[in-house]
Amino acid sequence: MGEVDVDPIITLIPGIDSGQRHLGFAWGPGDLLTYETQYKSQGAGSVGQACPFVHVVRKDEDIYSPILRKLFNESHYIFVGLQRIKEEVPSKNKKPQFISISKNYRSVIRACMEELQQAAVSTHDTTLATQYGNQVSILLAVELIWNLCEVLFIEAAPAGALLRHLLDWVRLHKADVDEKAQEVLQSESPVQHQAYWDVVVCYVLQGRMEEAAQMLMKQASQQPAARAAYKLMDTLLTKMPVYSPGGTQTQTEFDVRWRQWHQECNRCLEDGSFASYSQLELICRILVGDEDTLLAQRERLSTWYHFLVTRLLYCHPIVKPTELHYYAQASMDMFLDARSGPEPLDSILLAAFEFDIHQVIKDCSIALNNWWFVAHLTDLLDHCKLLQSHNLHFGSNLREFLLLEYASGLFTHHSLWQLAVDYFDHCPEFGRVYLELQIERVPLDTEHKAVKVLRICEQRQMAEQVRSICKIMAKKALRNSRLGSALSWSIRAKDAAFATLISERFLQEYCSHGTFSDLDLIDNLGSAMLLSDRLTFLGKYREFHKLYGEKRFAEGARLLLSLMTAKIAPRNFWMTLLTDALPLLEQKQVIFSAEQTYELMRCLEELTADKAAQDADRPLQVGRLSAGRTGRMWETWRAGRWDLNGPSCSRILQEDDIEATKVELLRLALARNLALAIVKEGTIEV
Amino acid sequence: MFVARSIAADHKDLIHDVSYDFHGRRMATCSSDQSVKVWDKTESGEWHCTASWKTHSGSVWRVTWAHPEFGQVLASCSFDRTAAVWEEIVGESNDKQRGQSHWIKRTTLVDSRTSVTDVKFAPKHMGLMLTTCSADGVVRIYEAPDVMNLSQWSLQHEISCKLSCSCISWNPSSSRAHPPMIAVGSDDSSVTYTGKVQIYEYSENTRKEISSSTGPTKFEVQIVAQFDNHNSQVWRVSWNITSTLLASSGDDGCVRLWKANYMDNWKCTGILKGDGSPGNGSSGQPGALGTAGGTLAAASQNSLNGTSVGR
């Protein structure tokens, strides 16, 4: 059998002269960018004006059609259901299930076709209408092939039952008869209708004897003179033996009865019972399976496979599956015009009749643009254990290859990519690798989408992808100065270095503005705090503020001190902490114990010693301010009228002055506190 | 295939490179007009130019994006013998409203004495590393030890390829099974016995790159398929993101696409070529559902009204 081969399709890029310039390209997700360029490496490369356009080239992808999207969604649902069917049950017991699944797929295709058809009819846009029309035609072909595959491969009916199924198949795909019949019956005078005989003959061609007989009765009642002939025809039609599988008769019995009936039909022809009634004669000829008569009905049959099935019905009703291909080839040769070769569809159907599943799949892959059909069909056939796995070069099998192709195509779509994940999950060999590669590329437009992607990665223990996505989101948040978001993403990424950086930023913000942003986040860090030292400090520092706000001064004081003594606080922050201690030192009750006060003083000295060492040439201007000025500032501060760490403070004083003032105030407060503490601790309550 | 969209790039001279960012939402173009332009894709699929600035004092040959883990970072290389690293700065709110962003230069790499022909970032698992290759055959590998400070780059390795280099490509695999590898291509017109493609591997022991060029080598090289359809010089080849499709561009002015079927038979599955008209082309209409599919449709002789719903 000849292979269906298609030449590579040429796509023209407008505005570029291939004779003069090169075509540059760059791959993107799901498309290709092309532009005019010149690859010559010598020289400076300037050529003056060139084609100014960059063209985005894409494959004709059905995934962009809103109607077909339903097809993808619903078939995904069926696919996942199929994968879950338990392995332990032997294949033959699962046959009814597989047939039902196959029918489900087909009904989804049909539903989609209906919608497309309606859209084609109702749209005013002619290009769109043509597009829809094309899609409908393709789906029709797809469903035709699928149905045949279901009958031959999955149902795998034996001789006798096989023909029944083939008849059903033809009837389903040649349903214009019913429409015509409706038209005829609803007309004033059905027998006068020009399509009347069309309908009758088509019924006969499709083996619909009862309906043909009923139609004929109308004619019979109109022509009393011909009653005998019509009665005879009625008998022939209704008495045709029909094989019912599982019935009481054996094949041999049926064969005998059928031959008898066949002979009777022949007799009617020979003794001219229908000689005066050309139409009835025609029908009788069909009943005996006369080849020439059947061929003459080319227009009503319209396809070679209809011709094939009709022929089988009236010549070989107990055709065996293994004999099919012989009749199929012969029918095709007889029916089709010898000059033109078979169309791809014909070759595919023929391959099916030859039970060459691989050829069917291969030809469909080549002839169709979209992997949807071959992927799902092959998957189903594989579940029916009908495919011997061709071991491929890289060890995967046909089913997986097709599913990977299909799913990869889905991944470029902004919402269908989620369906693709399930397909990859059920490709044991390469599914995971493909998923890892492609899920990283899903654009993280919103936090919501990022979380969706993350969940998928986390469920599959894709640790590296999780880390990478979180890092990307953290970085993005940081760029947009959304510190809280950045911090939570870093925590999720378990990125200690980045968490440290962001904590620093938070602290810097506090230093310049006196407040924290994103309090909720910092308050609820929990154990995540331990990710980095700086983060721990941030959390604890905020805790201190909370304690202070709740007036739990003693606890707050202890915490504040521990931040310095346990070296959790970075050195550059100690001044701020000490300054935060001031209000505690100035409370009416003594909060810091003597011991604690000594600790604080020690910290202060450590700090000033450091600073003195740093500013060797700029001695600390300790005594620069007059006692009076210091005193007044002290009172102002105590009255709560400014915040030592706040911006207004810096307007009033120079930086060095601020430092000096702070140190002075601290020393004063510490000394006072120490005095009070010693007294308190030394007092015995009576 | 069809042309889905045409973007008026508006460069004043020939475009030499176009590059998508990692997620396919942004694009950078560079040209002989010495500038780089950055484009952003909107929800509806339209492209807007959000930045355009002069980057070098010669034709800009290549532009490439760093992995988004490092932020919004670009690198460019030029005929002016330098390569540069650029970072996007989040602008003022009125800039954002106008849809403009700013890119500032973080560093200029001036080690090359000839035109720098390609610049590529290494795979992200290696940290923030950049490689350049020059017309005088030197490949340089730089690293930014602090990924938060893009102004500090140190030259880690210098490889003399002995042939004029035109392109480099990193092995993207992050598998620990093998060390990092980089392939260098040459357009040197001289006859060589060592072949025009060299592959370098990083050796932990000697802590430098060792060459294993195509010649007697530890790698087993197998030709899987060979085609001469271009019938002329082939200038560029590149795999798509899933490495299932290969594209090649040649002197015949065409881009050909190559794919293997499930039996591992390679064939050409598509050709892109200019339609011969000069200058101002614009986007065509999206085509119908595949010409090949159309063949199938035509053969399906059922009328549009001939479907029945049952079953």
CSV table of C-alpha atoms in Angstrom, one decimal, chain A residues 241 243 247-260 318:
chain,number,residue,atom,x,y,z
A,241,PRO,CA,-32.7,-12.9,6.7
A,243,TYR,CA,-28.1,-12.5,11.3
A,247,GLY,CA,-29.4,-15.8,18.5
A,248,THR,CA,-30.5,-19.3,18.2
A,249,GLN,CA,-29.4,-19.9,14.6
A,250,THR,CA,-25.8,-20.9,13.7
A,251,GLN,CA,-24.0,-19.3,10.9
A,252,THR,CA,-24.6,-22.3,8.7
A,253,GLU,CA,-28.3,-22.1,9.3
A,254,PHE,CA,-28.3,-18.5,8.4
A,255,ASP,CA,-26.3,-19.1,5.3
A,256,VAL,CA,-28.8,-21.6,4.1
A,257,ARG,CA,-31.7,-19.3,4.7
A,258,TRP,CA,-30.0,-16.4,3.1
A,259,ARG,CA,-29.1,-18.3,0.0
A,260,GLN,CA,-32.8,-19.4,-0.3
A,318,ILE,CA,-21.1,-13.4,6.6
